[in-house]
Amino acid sequence: MKEENTTRVTEFIILGFPEFPELQIPLFLLFLLIYLTILLGNLTIITVTCLNPRLHTPMYFFLCNLSFLDISYTSVTLPKLLDIFLRKSHGISVYGCFTQLYSFLCLSCVEFVIISVMAYDRYVAICHPLRYTLIMNERVCILMASGTWIFSFLEPVTHTFLVSHLSYCSSNIINHFFCDFSGLLKLSCTNTFTLNCMTYVWSAIFGLPLCLSTVVSYIYIISAILRIRSVEGRRKAFSTCSSHLTVLILFYGTMFCSYVRPTSMQSLDQNKLFALLYNILIPIFNPVIYSLKNREVKGALRKAFSRKL
């Protein structure tokens, strides 16, 4: 039978977490608290960085981008989940679903690139400190940030277009808490071989080099730290590096497990767990690890609060 390339459903049903019917309100309160914590933590970083001239450096410029990114992609997914918990509003229109999918893919792509850019920034600062201001000047930073956002908003267009033209004739129930790429592929009765191939090609051409460049940057950073003579200095540097690497491993690991594995090997329940990790844990950890553990940021926060008091 010839496959149709049109969507037969008018809306999708997002299940959320139906495994815990008696815990919907407690889960709503928990995820609301998590969402507000993410907003507060990342907005604090952006505000303090913008108001304090001493923090107008490349590192904090990219941290502001990361904080804005964390706010954005949790705002793409968590409000709908909160609506499901509170009002049991599981339905989402076809166009709303594909818009959510496109937005999430864009912002995930931004995170891939911005993490690599930040790793490169730290590599230059630690391994080439005398040339740091020359290499990472204002023009270069703006070009890197704008290039990251432009590339990331263009890259998922093809994926979203192809997913939106699949046929969903068997079911419209997405076993996830947002319109996830893997969840939509599982529902399709169209051959998804082309989309799977595109995912692997993207991973090979863009994802793998970005991941490798980040790892190589940290290898050089760690080798530079090992040359520090002070034991206390090495300990503090390794403490910061280990925190950064924990976030990187968590992000890359969950993303590759969710989207790079063959569709036949994927479990939607596992994908939901992976999605929770990079939707919730990473946006909470980022402000703490990248900024709030930093003495300069803590000093700026103390100054801001002392002025108000």
mmCIF file of C-alpha atoms in Angstrom:
data_model
loop_
_atom_site.group_PDB
_atom_site.id
_atom_site.type_symbol
_atom_site.label_atom_id
_atom_site.label_comp_id
_atom_site.label_asym_id
_atom_site.label_seq_id
_atom_site.Cartn_x
_atom_site.Cartn_y
_atom_site.Cartn_z
ATOM 1 C CA MET A 1 0.000 0.000 0.000
ATOM 2 C CA LYS A 2 1.308 3.438 -0.894
ATOM 3 C CA GLU A 3 2.172 5.536 2.161
ATOM 4 C CA GLU A 4 0.548 8.953 2.530
ATOM 5 C CA ASN A 5 2.658 11.921 3.487
ATOM 6 C CA THR A 6 -0.123 13.860 5.180
ATOM 7 C CA THR A 7 -0.916 14.050 8.867
ATOM 8 C CA ARG A 8 -4.267 12.472 9.713
ATOM 9 C CA VAL A 9 -4.542 13.720 13.282
ATOM 10 C CA THR A 10 -5.701 17.178 14.329
ATOM 11 C CA GLU A 11 -4.112 17.039 17.764
ATOM 12 C CA PHE A 12 -1.701 14.964 19.826
ATOM 13 C CA ILE A 13 -2.213 13.669 23.338
ATOM 14 C CA ILE A 14 0.811 14.092 25.629
ATOM 15 C CA LEU A 15 0.629 11.519 28.422
ATOM 16 C CA GLY A 16 3.038 13.138 30.870
ATOM 17 C CA PHE A 17 3.467 10.760 33.830
ATOM 18 C CA PRO A 18 0.282 8.639 34.018
ATOM 19 C CA GLU A 19 2.170 6.010 36.057
ATOM 20 C CA PHE A 20 1.464 8.101 39.195
ATOM 21 C CA PRO A 21 -2.238 9.100 39.026
ATOM 22 C CA GLU A 22 -2.479 9.766 42.769
ATOM 23 C CA LEU A 23 0.607 12.017 42.738
ATOM 24 C CA GLN A 24 -0.397 14.515 40.052
ATOM 25 C CA ILE A 25 -0.837 17.471 42.449
ATOM 26 C CA PRO A 26 2.351 16.748 44.468
ATOM 27 C CA LEU A 27 4.218 16.366 41.155
ATOM 28 C CA PHE A 28 2.733 19.679 39.980
ATOM 29 C CA LEU A 29 4.040 21.409 43.119
ATOM 30 C CA LEU A 30 7.448 19.733 42.779
ATOM 31 C CA PHE A 31 7.896 20.672 39.109
ATOM 32 C CA LEU A 32 6.556 24.189 39.748
ATOM 33 C CA LEU A 33 9.188 24.636 42.466
ATOM 34 C CA ILE A 34 11.877 23.290 40.113
ATOM 35 C CA TYR A 35 10.762 25.619 37.306
ATOM 36 C CA LEU A 36 10.741 28.667 39.594
ATOM 37 C CA THR A 37 14.200 27.700 40.918
ATOM 38 C CA ILE A 38 15.529 27.495 37.350
ATOM 39 C CA LEU A 39 14.023 30.885 36.506
ATOM 40 C CA LEU A 40 15.305 32.526 39.695
ATOM 41 C CA GLY A 41 18.818 31.074 39.469
ATOM 42 C CA ASN A 42 19.382 31.914 35.819
ATOM 43 C CA LEU A 43 17.717 35.343 35.981
ATOM 44 C CA THR A 44 19.961 36.166 38.943
ATOM 45 C CA ILE A 45 23.055 35.333 36.899
ATOM 46 C CA ILE A 46 21.875 37.458 33.955
ATOM 47 C CA THR A 47 20.927 40.415 36.178
ATOM 48 C CA VAL A 48 24.127 40.402 38.247
ATOM 49 C CA THR A 49 26.297 40.046 35.134
ATOM 50 C CA CYS A 50 24.573 42.927 33.353
ATOM 51 C CA LEU A 51 24.663 45.276 36.369
ATOM 52 C CA ASN A 52 28.255 44.641 37.467
ATOM 53 C CA PRO A 53 30.872 46.121 35.084
ATOM 54 C CA ARG A 54 33.566 43.821 36.506
ATOM 55 C CA LEU A 55 31.673 40.849 35.074
ATOM 56 C CA HIS A 56 31.616 42.243 31.534
ATOM 57 C CA THR A 57 34.103 39.645 30.325
ATOM 58 C CA PRO A 58 33.862 36.923 27.649
ATOM 59 C CA MET A 59 33.296 34.162 30.218
ATOM 60 C CA TYR A 60 30.282 35.887 31.797
ATOM 61 C CA PHE A 61 28.994 36.987 28.405
ATOM 62 C CA PHE A 62 28.729 33.330 27.389
ATOM 63 C CA LEU A 63 27.322 32.425 30.812
ATOM 64 C CA CYS A 64 24.523 34.925 30.209
ATOM 65 C CA ASN A 65 23.812 33.201 26.908
ATOM 66 C CA LEU A 66 23.738 29.844 28.714
ATOM 67 C CA SER A 67 21.413 31.163 31.433
ATOM 68 C CA PHE A 68 19.032 32.648 28.850
ATOM 69 C CA LEU A 69 19.139 29.334 27.000
ATOM 70 C CA ASP A 70 18.287 27.326 30.145
ATOM 71 C CA ILE A 71 15.323 29.599 30.856
ATOM 72 C CA SER A 72 14.147 29.291 27.257
ATOM 73 C CA TYR A 73 14.148 25.558 26.778
ATOM 74 C CA THR A 74 12.653 24.743 30.183
ATOM 75 C CA SER A 75 9.940 27.293 29.300
ATOM 76 C CA VAL A 76 9.289 25.340 26.094
ATOM 77 C CA THR A 77 8.594 22.044 27.903
ATOM 78 C CA LEU A 78 7.720 22.500 31.594
ATOM 79 C CA PRO A 79 4.648 24.811 31.363
ATOM 80 C CA LYS A 80 2.781 22.193 29.309
ATOM 81 C CA LEU A 81 3.746 19.494 31.813
ATOM 82 C CA LEU A 82 2.473 21.681 34.674
ATOM 83 C CA ASP A 83 -0.794 22.139 32.765
ATOM 84 C CA ILE A 84 -1.100 18.354 32.412
ATOM 85 C CA PHE A 85 -0.555 17.839 36.149
ATOM 86 C CA LEU A 86 -2.954 20.580 37.236
ATOM 87 C CA ARG A 87 -5.785 20.565 34.688
ATOM 88 C CA LYS A 88 -5.194 17.186 33.016
ATOM 89 C CA SER A 89 -4.999 19.121 29.730
ATOM 90 C CA HIS A 90 -3.193 16.484 27.673
ATOM 91 C CA GLY A 91 -4.158 17.759 24.211
ATOM 92 C CA ILE A 92 -1.920 19.883 21.998
ATOM 93 C CA SER A 93 -2.620 20.943 18.430
ATOM 94 C CA VAL A 94 -0.564 19.526 15.577
ATOM 95 C CA TYR A 95 0.955 22.934 14.828
ATOM 96 C CA GLY A 96 1.572 23.584 18.531
ATOM 97 C CA CYS A 97 3.327 20.230 18.808
ATOM 98 C CA PHE A 98 5.614 20.848 15.831
ATOM 99 C CA THR A 99 6.351 24.381 17.082
ATOM 100 C CA GLN A 100 7.347 22.941 20.459
ATOM 101 C CA LEU A 101 9.496 20.316 18.721
ATOM 102 C CA TYR A 102 11.257 22.929 16.561
ATOM 103 C CA SER A 103 11.867 25.249 19.518
ATOM 104 C CA PHE A 104 13.300 22.441 21.621
ATOM 105 C CA LEU A 105 15.589 21.194 18.821
ATOM 106 C CA CYS A 106 16.847 24.749 18.218
ATOM 107 C CA LEU A 107 17.631 25.364 21.863
ATOM 108 C CA SER A 108 19.269 21.946 22.299
ATOM 109 C CA CYS A 109 21.482 22.750 19.318
ATOM 110 C CA VAL A 110 22.400 26.106 20.896
ATOM 111 C CA GLU A 111 23.481 24.295 24.062
ATOM 112 C CA PHE A 112 25.699 21.908 22.092
ATOM 113 C CA VAL A 113 27.522 24.812 20.474
ATOM 114 C CA ILE A 114 27.618 27.214 23.424
ATOM 115 C CA ILE A 115 29.162 24.568 25.708
ATOM 116 C CA SER A 116 31.946 24.045 23.154
ATOM 117 C CA VAL A 117 32.469 27.806 22.845
ATOM 118 C CA MET A 118 32.690 28.154 26.628
ATOM 119 C CA ALA A 119 35.198 25.289 26.814
ATOM 120 C CA TYR A 120 37.318 27.033 24.158
ATOM 121 C CA ASP A 121 37.079 30.311 26.093
ATOM 122 C CA ARG A 122 38.382 28.601 29.254
ATOM 123 C CA TYR A 123 41.127 26.894 27.237
ATOM 124 C CA VAL A 124 42.374 30.252 25.902
ATOM 125 C CA ALA A 125 42.120 31.880 29.350
ATOM 126 C CA ILE A 126 44.108 29.140 31.110
ATOM 127 C CA CYS A 127 46.541 28.003 28.417
ATOM 128 C CA HIS A 128 47.154 31.367 26.685
ATOM 129 C CA PRO A 129 46.471 33.987 29.394
ATOM 130 C CA LEU A 130 48.695 36.689 27.871
ATOM 131 C CA ARG A 131 46.860 36.528 24.538
ATOM 132 C CA TYR A 132 43.390 36.051 26.032
ATOM 133 C CA THR A 133 42.104 39.597 25.562
ATOM 134 C CA LEU A 134 43.484 39.656 22.015
ATOM 135 C CA ILE A 135 41.953 36.318 20.966
ATOM 136 C CA MET A 136 38.627 36.646 22.823
ATOM 137 C CA ASN A 137 37.937 40.298 22.055
ATOM 138 C CA GLU A 138 34.451 41.796 22.032
ATOM 139 C CA ARG A 139 33.970 41.436 18.276
ATOM 140 C CA VAL A 140 34.950 37.748 18.316
ATOM 141 C CA CYS A 141 32.625 37.009 21.256
ATOM 142 C CA ILE A 142 29.644 38.691 19.587
ATOM 143 C CA LEU A 143 30.336 36.870 16.305
ATOM 144 C CA MET A 144 30.632 33.519 18.091
ATOM 145 C CA ALA A 145 27.415 34.036 20.065
ATOM 146 C CA SER A 146 25.375 35.350 17.126
ATOM 147 C CA GLY A 147 26.733 32.604 14.854
ATOM 148 C CA THR A 148 25.732 30.010 17.449
ATOM 149 C CA TRP A 149 22.145 31.239 17.647
ATOM 150 C CA ILE A 150 21.719 31.720 13.877
ATOM 151 C CA PHE A 151 23.148 28.280 13.038
ATOM 152 C CA SER A 152 21.072 26.603 15.763
ATOM 153 C CA PHE A 153 17.809 28.139 14.554
ATOM 154 C CA LEU A 154 18.481 27.090 10.948
ATOM 155 C CA GLU A 155 19.783 23.551 11.522
ATOM 156 C CA PRO A 156 16.530 21.899 12.840
ATOM 157 C CA VAL A 157 14.345 23.282 10.022
ATOM 158 C CA THR A 158 14.815 20.208 7.825
ATOM 159 C CA HIS A 159 14.187 17.777 10.688
ATOM 160 C CA THR A 160 11.004 19.588 11.746
ATOM 161 C CA PHE A 161 9.767 19.830 8.155
ATOM 162 C CA LEU A 162 10.231 16.097 7.573
ATOM 163 C CA VAL A 163 8.629 15.135 10.895
ATOM 164 C CA SER A 164 5.635 17.373 10.158
ATOM 165 C CA HIS A 165 5.096 15.553 6.835
ATOM 166 C CA LEU A 166 5.061 12.061 8.307
ATOM 167 C CA SER A 167 1.778 10.147 8.533
ATOM 168 C CA TYR A 168 0.394 9.555 12.017
ATOM 169 C CA CYS A 169 -2.371 7.116 11.238
ATOM 170 C CA SER A 170 -2.132 4.571 14.058
ATOM 171 C CA SER A 171 -2.219 6.712 17.195
ATOM 172 C CA ASN A 172 -1.878 10.303 18.367
ATOM 173 C CA ILE A 173 -0.792 9.509 21.935
ATOM 174 C CA ILE A 174 2.767 10.626 22.727
ATOM 175 C CA ASN A 175 4.291 8.745 25.661
ATOM 176 C CA HIS A 176 6.324 11.726 26.811
ATOM 177 C CA PHE A 177 5.903 15.033 28.636
ATOM 178 C CA PHE A 178 6.434 17.169 25.517
ATOM 179 C CA CYS A 179 6.445 16.739 21.720
ATOM 180 C CA ASP A 180 9.714 14.886 21.588
ATOM 181 C CA PHE A 181 11.421 13.843 18.341
ATOM 182 C CA SER A 182 11.729 10.170 19.352
ATOM 183 C CA GLY A 183 8.109 10.044 20.546
ATOM 184 C CA LEU A 184 6.799 11.352 17.220
ATOM 185 C CA LEU A 185 8.929 8.892 15.237
ATOM 186 C CA LYS A 186 7.471 6.005 17.271
ATOM 187 C CA LEU A 187 3.934 7.122 16.336
ATOM 188 C CA SER A 188 4.562 7.449 12.604
ATOM 189 C CA CYS A 189 3.392 4.788 10.178
ATOM 190 C CA THR A 190 5.680 6.290 7.504
ATOM 191 C CA ASN A 191 9.155 4.906 6.861
ATOM 192 C CA THR A 192 11.511 6.979 9.052
ATOM 193 C CA PHE A 193 14.760 5.679 7.541
ATOM 194 C CA THR A 194 15.627 9.070 5.994
ATOM 195 C CA LEU A 195 15.102 10.903 9.275
ATOM 196 C CA ASN A 196 17.168 8.377 11.201
ATOM 197 C CA CYS A 197 19.977 8.690 8.657
ATOM 198 C CA MET A 198 19.841 12.491 8.920
ATOM 199 C CA THR A 199 20.155 12.236 12.705
ATOM 200 C CA TYR A 200 23.268 10.054 12.422
ATOM 201 C CA VAL A 201 24.774 12.323 9.754
ATOM 202 C CA TRP A 202 24.129 15.408 11.903
ATOM 203 C CA SER A 203 25.728 13.671 14.874
ATOM 204 C CA ALA A 204 28.788 12.718 12.809
ATOM 205 C CA ILE A 205 29.227 16.112 11.097
ATOM 206 C CA PHE A 206 28.285 18.514 13.900
ATOM 207 C CA GLY A 207 27.673 16.732 17.208
ATOM 208 C CA LEU A 208 30.822 14.609 17.340
ATOM 209 C CA PRO A 209 33.270 17.439 16.409
ATOM 210 C CA LEU A 210 31.652 19.749 18.973
ATOM 211 C CA CYS A 211 31.901 17.048 21.628
ATOM 212 C CA LEU A 212 35.527 16.293 20.719
ATOM 213 C CA SER A 213 36.507 19.976 20.688
ATOM 214 C CA THR A 214 35.043 20.349 24.197
ATOM 215 C CA VAL A 215 36.878 17.259 25.457
ATOM 216 C CA VAL A 216 40.182 18.368 23.853
ATOM 217 C CA SER A 217 39.829 21.832 25.416
ATOM 218 C CA TYR A 218 39.411 20.295 28.857
ATOM 219 C CA ILE A 219 42.342 17.934 28.293
ATOM 220 C CA TYR A 220 44.566 20.974 27.665
ATOM 221 C CA ILE A 221 43.004 22.741 30.661
ATOM 222 C CA ILE A 222 43.671 19.777 32.955
ATOM 223 C CA SER A 223 47.251 19.441 31.696
ATOM 224 C CA ALA A 224 47.769 23.152 32.478
ATOM 225 C CA ILE A 225 46.280 22.675 35.954
ATOM 226 C CA LEU A 226 48.684 19.799 36.626
ATOM 227 C CA ARG A 227 51.555 22.218 36.092
ATOM 228 C CA ILE A 228 50.309 24.489 38.900
ATOM 229 C CA ARG A 229 52.819 24.263 41.747
ATOM 230 C CA SER A 230 50.418 25.147 44.550
ATOM 231 C CA VAL A 231 48.524 22.119 45.916
ATOM 232 C CA GLU A 232 45.630 24.326 47.009
ATOM 233 C CA GLY A 233 45.508 25.949 43.569
ATOM 234 C CA ARG A 234 45.390 22.542 41.866
ATOM 235 C CA ARG A 235 42.670 21.357 44.227
ATOM 236 C CA LYS A 236 40.434 24.370 43.551
ATOM 237 C CA ALA A 237 40.996 24.160 39.792
ATOM 238 C CA PHE A 238 40.231 20.432 39.726
ATOM 239 C CA SER A 239 37.112 20.985 41.826
ATOM 240 C CA THR A 240 35.797 23.468 39.251
ATOM 241 C CA CYS A 241 36.833 21.288 36.312
ATOM 242 C CA SER A 242 35.202 18.173 37.737
ATOM 243 C CA SER A 243 31.937 20.091 38.211
ATOM 244 C CA HIS A 244 32.032 21.311 34.604
ATOM 245 C CA LEU A 245 32.834 17.824 33.301
ATOM 246 C CA THR A 246 29.950 16.327 35.309
ATOM 247 C CA VAL A 247 27.501 18.664 33.539
ATOM 248 C CA LEU A 248 29.102 17.915 30.156
ATOM 249 C CA ILE A 249 28.917 14.142 30.622
ATOM 250 C CA LEU A 250 25.318 14.404 31.814
ATOM 251 C CA PHE A 251 24.304 16.584 28.865
ATOM 252 C CA TYR A 252 26.128 14.684 26.105
ATOM 253 C CA GLY A 253 25.236 11.292 27.578
ATOM 254 C CA THR A 254 21.505 11.947 27.849
ATOM 255 C CA MET A 255 21.292 13.636 24.449
ATOM 256 C CA PHE A 256 23.145 10.877 22.594
ATOM 257 C CA CYS A 257 21.173 8.149 24.403
ATOM 258 C CA SER A 258 17.882 9.836 23.487
ATOM 259 C CA TYR A 259 18.510 10.677 19.838
ATOM 260 C CA VAL A 260 21.517 8.832 18.423
ATOM 261 C CA ARG A 261 20.602 5.273 19.380
ATOM 262 C CA PRO A 262 18.672 3.314 16.711
ATOM 263 C CA THR A 263 14.902 3.763 17.041
ATOM 264 C CA SER A 264 14.400 0.013 17.515
ATOM 265 C CA MET A 265 16.635 0.125 20.639
ATOM 266 C CA GLN A 266 14.908 3.126 22.184
ATOM 267 C CA SER A 267 12.429 2.900 25.043
ATOM 268 C CA LEU A 268 10.088 5.868 25.431
ATOM 269 C CA ASP A 269 10.090 5.429 29.218
ATOM 270 C CA GLN A 270 13.897 5.637 29.188
ATOM 271 C CA ASN A 271 13.763 8.649 26.875
ATOM 272 C CA LYS A 272 11.435 10.393 29.332
ATOM 273 C CA LEU A 273 13.964 9.810 32.095
ATOM 274 C CA PHE A 274 16.820 11.142 29.933
ATOM 275 C CA ALA A 275 14.688 14.149 28.973
ATOM 276 C CA LEU A 276 14.036 14.930 32.650
ATOM 277 C CA LEU A 277 17.778 14.964 33.276
ATOM 278 C CA TYR A 278 18.600 17.515 30.573
ATOM 279 C CA ASN A 279 15.388 19.531 31.057
ATOM 280 C CA ILE A 280 15.626 19.889 34.817
ATOM 281 C CA LEU A 281 18.945 18.879 36.382
ATOM 282 C CA ILE A 282 21.254 20.666 33.936
ATOM 283 C CA PRO A 283 19.431 24.065 34.051
ATOM 284 C CA ILE A 284 19.550 23.849 37.871
ATOM 285 C CA PHE A 285 23.218 22.834 37.982
ATOM 286 C CA ASN A 286 24.484 25.354 35.426
ATOM 287 C CA PRO A 287 24.002 28.531 37.540
ATOM 288 C CA VAL A 288 25.498 26.823 40.599
ATOM 289 C CA ILE A 289 28.470 25.217 38.876
ATOM 290 C CA TYR A 290 29.369 27.903 36.345
ATOM 291 C CA SER A 291 28.553 31.019 38.356
ATOM 292 C CA LEU A 292 27.375 30.788 41.959
ATOM 293 C CA LYS A 293 30.505 28.834 42.965
ATOM 294 C CA ASN A 294 32.579 31.671 41.502
ATOM 295 C CA ARG A 295 34.003 34.209 43.963
ATOM 296 C CA GLU A 296 33.440 37.143 41.586
ATOM 297 C CA VAL A 297 29.736 36.333 41.205
ATOM 298 C CA LYS A 298 29.280 35.783 44.946
ATOM 299 C CA GLY A 299 31.010 39.109 45.594
ATOM 300 C CA ALA A 300 28.724 40.873 43.104
ATOM 301 C CA LEU A 301 25.666 39.290 44.741
ATOM 302 C CA ARG A 302 26.791 40.420 48.198
ATOM 303 C CA LYS A 303 27.283 43.968 46.903
ATOM 304 C CA ALA A 304 23.857 43.990 45.261
ATOM 305 C CA PHE A 305 22.122 42.794 48.446
ATOM 306 C CA SER A 306 24.098 45.158 50.689
ATOM 307 C CA ARG A 307 23.022 48.123 48.559
ATOM 308 C CA LYS A 308 19.361 47.145 48.879
ATOM 309 C CA LEU A 309 19.695 46.641 52.645
#
